[in-house]
Amino acid sequence: MWRAICAHSSRSFDLFLGIFGSLALAVASLGIINTLVMAILERRREIGVLKALGAANRDVRQLFFAEAGVMGLVGRRIRVLLGWGIGRVIQLGTMVYMKRQGLTSPNIWSVPWWLVLGAIGFAVLVSLVSGSIQPHEPRDLIPLKALRYE
């Protein structure tokens, strides 16, 4: 009986975490899309110069696609370092508390290298997918109008 209650509680908690993680992923994707749309709108003049110099629509699209990938890579690296630091502080606090109680402190914090690499890779993937969703503004931009814009 007790085992069935614990298993149900564990599945409910896993479902809650999955829903929470999915919402966080959706919000992050929308944030990246918003950032790229604003970058396109703010750089109309630069896009106009690129197109006037002969850049194709594909070149402009690849530029913003690469920017999205870099945003994901840099952002995730900062978050991984922040998470590692917070975990270390929690481990240190646990060690101090356990020592004051006269107990030996177990290592309660560990992050495997494959999890770090997986998180960074997943963040870059999400950023690239978000970066591929771009408005048609650069494609329809006429260089002369873009250079006059402001």
PDB file of C-alpha atoms in Angstrom:
ATOM      1  CA  MET A   1       0.000   0.000   0.000  1.00  0.00           C
ATOM      2  CA  TRP A   2       2.708   2.447   1.045  1.00  0.00           C
ATOM      3  CA  ARG A   3       4.765   1.594  -2.047  1.00  0.00           C
ATOM      4  CA  ALA A   4       1.779   2.335  -4.321  1.00  0.00           C
ATOM      5  CA  ILE A   5       1.221   5.722  -2.647  1.00  0.00           C
ATOM      6  CA  CYS A   6       4.905   6.635  -3.029  1.00  0.00           C
ATOM      7  CA  ALA A   7       4.943   5.547  -6.686  1.00  0.00           C
ATOM      8  CA  HIS A   8       1.848   7.636  -7.454  1.00  0.00           C
ATOM      9  CA  SER A   9       3.310  10.631  -5.635  1.00  0.00           C
ATOM     10  CA  SER A  10       6.572  10.263  -7.545  1.00  0.00           C
ATOM     11  CA  ARG A  11       4.760  10.112 -10.908  1.00  0.00           C
ATOM     12  CA  SER A  12       2.731  13.194 -10.014  1.00  0.00           C
ATOM     13  CA  PHE A  13       5.875  15.072  -9.062  1.00  0.00           C
ATOM     14  CA  ASP A  14       7.582  13.995 -12.316  1.00  0.00           C
ATOM     15  CA  LEU A  15       4.562  15.206 -14.282  1.00  0.00           C
ATOM     16  CA  PHE A  16       4.636  18.539 -12.439  1.00  0.00           C
ATOM     17  CA  LEU A  17       8.343  18.978 -13.162  1.00  0.00           C
ATOM     18  CA  GLY A  18       7.806  18.042 -16.810  1.00  0.00           C
ATOM     19  CA  ILE A  19       5.041  20.625 -17.212  1.00  0.00           C
ATOM     20  CA  PHE A  20       7.110  23.259 -15.413  1.00  0.00           C
ATOM     21  CA  GLY A  21      10.130  22.508 -17.611  1.00  0.00           C
ATOM     22  CA  SER A  22       8.015  22.676 -20.781  1.00  0.00           C
ATOM     23  CA  LEU A  23       6.660  26.063 -19.794  1.00  0.00           C
ATOM     24  CA  ALA A  24      10.165  27.323 -19.071  1.00  0.00           C
ATOM     25  CA  LEU A  25      11.302  26.045 -22.480  1.00  0.00           C
ATOM     26  CA  ALA A  26       8.402  27.804 -24.226  1.00  0.00           C
ATOM     27  CA  VAL A  27       9.110  31.083 -22.431  1.00  0.00           C
ATOM     28  CA  ALA A  28      12.828  30.854 -23.266  1.00  0.00           C
ATOM     29  CA  SER A  29      12.022  30.193 -26.935  1.00  0.00           C
ATOM     30  CA  LEU A  30       9.677  33.162 -27.073  1.00  0.00           C
ATOM     31  CA  GLY A  31      12.341  35.326 -25.438  1.00  0.00           C
ATOM     32  CA  ILE A  32      14.894  34.329 -28.067  1.00  0.00           C
ATOM     33  CA  ILE A  33      12.410  34.938 -30.888  1.00  0.00           C
ATOM     34  CA  ASN A  34      11.546  38.337 -29.418  1.00  0.00           C
ATOM     35  CA  THR A  35      15.225  39.269 -29.107  1.00  0.00           C
ATOM     36  CA  LEU A  36      15.905  38.316 -32.719  1.00  0.00           C
ATOM     37  CA  VAL A  37      12.836  40.180 -34.018  1.00  0.00           C
ATOM     38  CA  MET A  38      13.926  43.289 -32.127  1.00  0.00           C
ATOM     39  CA  ALA A  39      17.469  42.887 -33.484  1.00  0.00           C
ATOM     40  CA  ILE A  40      16.065  42.771 -37.014  1.00  0.00           C
ATOM     41  CA  LEU A  41      13.919  45.836 -36.441  1.00  0.00           C
ATOM     42  CA  GLU A  42      16.751  47.786 -34.817  1.00  0.00           C
ATOM     43  CA  ARG A  43      19.249  46.863 -37.519  1.00  0.00           C
ATOM     44  CA  ARG A  44      17.261  47.813 -40.568  1.00  0.00           C
ATOM     45  CA  ARG A  45      19.978  50.192 -41.620  1.00  0.00           C
ATOM     46  CA  GLU A  46      22.710  47.541 -41.266  1.00  0.00           C
ATOM     47  CA  ILE A  47      20.633  45.030 -43.195  1.00  0.00           C
ATOM     48  CA  GLY A  48      20.115  47.649 -45.894  1.00  0.00           C
ATOM     49  CA  VAL A  49      23.872  48.214 -46.145  1.00  0.00           C
ATOM     50  CA  LEU A  50      24.485  44.458 -46.347  1.00  0.00           C
ATOM     51  CA  LYS A  51      21.883  44.073 -49.086  1.00  0.00           C
ATOM     52  CA  ALA A  52      23.214  47.112 -50.953  1.00  0.00           C
ATOM     53  CA  LEU A  53      26.667  45.497 -50.889  1.00  0.00           C
ATOM     54  CA  GLY A  54      25.220  42.345 -52.450  1.00  0.00           C
ATOM     55  CA  ALA A  55      24.290  40.144 -49.499  1.00  0.00           C
ATOM     56  CA  ALA A  56      21.527  37.703 -50.342  1.00  0.00           C
ATOM     57  CA  ASN A  57      18.526  37.086 -48.122  1.00  0.00           C
ATOM     58  CA  ARG A  58      20.111  33.758 -47.194  1.00  0.00           C
ATOM     59  CA  ASP A  59      23.231  35.560 -45.929  1.00  0.00           C
ATOM     60  CA  VAL A  60      21.189  37.866 -43.696  1.00  0.00           C
ATOM     61  CA  ARG A  61      19.165  34.895 -42.415  1.00  0.00           C
ATOM     62  CA  GLN A  62      22.367  32.968 -41.633  1.00  0.00           C
ATOM     63  CA  LEU A  63      23.745  35.952 -39.754  1.00  0.00           C
ATOM     64  CA  PHE A  64      20.748  36.025 -37.401  1.00  0.00           C
ATOM     65  CA  PHE A  65      20.736  32.219 -37.185  1.00  0.00           C
ATOM     66  CA  ALA A  66      24.366  32.269 -36.002  1.00  0.00           C
ATOM     67  CA  GLU A  67      23.510  35.026 -33.534  1.00  0.00           C
ATOM     68  CA  ALA A  68      20.747  32.846 -32.080  1.00  0.00           C
ATOM     69  CA  GLY A  69      23.190  29.948 -31.648  1.00  0.00           C
ATOM     70  CA  VAL A  70      25.714  32.140 -29.874  1.00  0.00           C
ATOM     71  CA  MET A  71      22.976  33.495 -27.598  1.00  0.00           C
ATOM     72  CA  GLY A  72      22.068  29.947 -26.594  1.00  0.00           C
ATOM     73  CA  LEU A  73      25.667  28.889 -26.065  1.00  0.00           C
ATOM     74  CA  VAL A  74      26.732  31.895 -24.007  1.00  0.00           C
ATOM     75  CA  GLY A  75      23.479  32.019 -22.030  1.00  0.00           C
ATOM     76  CA  ARG A  76      23.609  28.338 -21.114  1.00  0.00           C
ATOM     77  CA  ARG A  77      27.273  28.497 -20.133  1.00  0.00           C
ATOM     78  CA  ILE A  78      26.493  31.353 -17.747  1.00  0.00           C
ATOM     79  CA  ARG A  79      23.532  29.431 -16.308  1.00  0.00           C
ATOM     80  CA  VAL A  80      25.583  26.250 -15.877  1.00  0.00           C
ATOM     81  CA  LEU A  81      28.268  28.182 -13.988  1.00  0.00           C
ATOM     82  CA  LEU A  82      25.614  29.876 -11.860  1.00  0.00           C
ATOM     83  CA  GLY A  83      23.958  26.535 -11.082  1.00  0.00           C
ATOM     84  CA  TRP A  84      27.314  24.979 -10.241  1.00  0.00           C
ATOM     85  CA  GLY A  85      28.082  27.862  -7.863  1.00  0.00           C
ATOM     86  CA  ILE A  86      24.710  27.608  -6.128  1.00  0.00           C
ATOM     87  CA  GLY A  87      25.175  23.844  -5.743  1.00  0.00           C
ATOM     88  CA  ARG A  88      28.583  24.386  -4.207  1.00  0.00           C
ATOM     89  CA  VAL A  89      27.184  26.910  -1.706  1.00  0.00           C
ATOM     90  CA  ILE A  90      24.444  24.428  -0.729  1.00  0.00           C
ATOM     91  CA  GLN A  91      27.048  21.672  -0.291  1.00  0.00           C
ATOM     92  CA  LEU A  92      29.191  23.954   1.860  1.00  0.00           C
ATOM     93  CA  GLY A  93      26.199  24.968   3.985  1.00  0.00           C
ATOM     94  CA  THR A  94      25.251  21.313   4.482  1.00  0.00           C
ATOM     95  CA  MET A  95      28.793  20.420   5.495  1.00  0.00           C
ATOM     96  CA  VAL A  96      28.926  23.237   8.061  1.00  0.00           C
ATOM     97  CA  TYR A  97      25.508  22.286   9.489  1.00  0.00           C
ATOM     98  CA  MET A  98      26.360  18.580   9.718  1.00  0.00           C
ATOM     99  CA  LYS A  99      29.722  19.316  11.368  1.00  0.00           C
ATOM    100  CA  ARG A 100      28.003  21.490  13.990  1.00  0.00           C
ATOM    101  CA  GLN A 101      25.665  18.586  14.725  1.00  0.00           C
ATOM    102  CA  GLY A 102      28.662  16.280  15.166  1.00  0.00           C
ATOM    103  CA  LEU A 103      27.809  14.199  12.076  1.00  0.00           C
ATOM    104  CA  THR A 104      29.814  13.330   9.007  1.00  0.00           C
ATOM    105  CA  SER A 105      28.757  15.204   5.929  1.00  0.00           C
ATOM    106  CA  PRO A 106      27.942  13.194   2.814  1.00  0.00           C
ATOM    107  CA  ASN A 107      28.470  14.604  -0.652  1.00  0.00           C
ATOM    108  CA  ILE A 108      24.905  15.575  -1.612  1.00  0.00           C
ATOM    109  CA  TRP A 109      25.845  17.514  -4.726  1.00  0.00           C
ATOM    110  CA  SER A 110      27.258  16.128  -7.923  1.00  0.00           C
ATOM    111  CA  VAL A 111      26.923  17.181 -11.547  1.00  0.00           C
ATOM    112  CA  PRO A 112      28.092  14.702 -14.181  1.00  0.00           C
ATOM    113  CA  TRP A 113      29.941  16.104 -17.191  1.00  0.00           C
ATOM    114  CA  TRP A 114      27.468  14.538 -19.641  1.00  0.00           C
ATOM    115  CA  LEU A 115      24.630  16.487 -18.024  1.00  0.00           C
ATOM    116  CA  VAL A 116      26.493  19.780 -18.450  1.00  0.00           C
ATOM    117  CA  LEU A 117      27.274  19.020 -22.099  1.00  0.00           C
ATOM    118  CA  GLY A 118      23.699  17.865 -22.683  1.00  0.00           C
ATOM    119  CA  ALA A 119      22.280  21.068 -21.182  1.00  0.00           C
ATOM    120  CA  ILE A 120      24.555  23.244 -23.309  1.00  0.00           C
ATOM    121  CA  GLY A 121      23.762  21.253 -26.451  1.00  0.00           C
ATOM    122  CA  PHE A 122      20.024  21.368 -25.784  1.00  0.00           C
ATOM    123  CA  ALA A 123      20.144  25.122 -25.193  1.00  0.00           C
ATOM    124  CA  VAL A 124      21.974  25.674 -28.479  1.00  0.00           C
ATOM    125  CA  LEU A 125      19.442  23.452 -30.265  1.00  0.00           C
ATOM    126  CA  VAL A 126      16.496  25.384 -28.812  1.00  0.00           C
ATOM    127  CA  SER A 127      18.182  28.666 -29.747  1.00  0.00           C
ATOM    128  CA  LEU A 128      18.784  27.510 -33.318  1.00  0.00           C
ATOM    129  CA  VAL A 129      15.197  26.336 -33.698  1.00  0.00           C
ATOM    130  CA  SER A 130      13.996  29.651 -32.291  1.00  0.00           C
ATOM    131  CA  GLY A 131      16.409  31.493 -34.573  1.00  0.00           C
ATOM    132  CA  SER A 132      15.018  29.743 -37.613  1.00  0.00           C
ATOM    133  CA  ILE A 133      11.635  31.362 -36.918  1.00  0.00           C
ATOM    134  CA  GLN A 134      12.305  34.814 -38.287  1.00  0.00           C
ATOM    135  CA  PRO A 135      10.053  37.464 -39.727  1.00  0.00           C
ATOM    136  CA  HIS A 136      10.122  38.147 -43.458  1.00  0.00           C
ATOM    137  CA  GLU A 137      11.257  41.718 -42.830  1.00  0.00           C
ATOM    138  CA  PRO A 138      14.881  41.283 -44.019  1.00  0.00           C
ATOM    139  CA  ARG A 139      13.757  39.490 -47.172  1.00  0.00           C
ATOM    140  CA  ASP A 140      11.310  42.224 -48.141  1.00  0.00           C
ATOM    141  CA  LEU A 141      13.635  45.072 -47.181  1.00  0.00           C
ATOM    142  CA  ILE A 142      14.561  47.387 -50.031  1.00  0.00           C
ATOM    143  CA  PRO A 143      18.132  48.671 -49.457  1.00  0.00           C
ATOM    144  CA  LEU A 144      17.408  52.303 -50.364  1.00  0.00           C
ATOM    145  CA  LYS A 145      14.423  52.514 -47.988  1.00  0.00           C
ATOM    146  CA  ALA A 146      16.440  50.853 -45.240  1.00  0.00           C
ATOM    147  CA  LEU A 147      19.274  53.353 -45.608  1.00  0.00           C
ATOM    148  CA  ARG A 148      16.806  56.247 -45.327  1.00  0.00           C
ATOM    149  CA  TYR A 149      15.116  54.668 -42.283  1.00  0.00           C
ATOM    150  CA  GLU A 150      15.350  56.337 -38.824  1.00  0.00           C
TER     151      GLU A 150
END
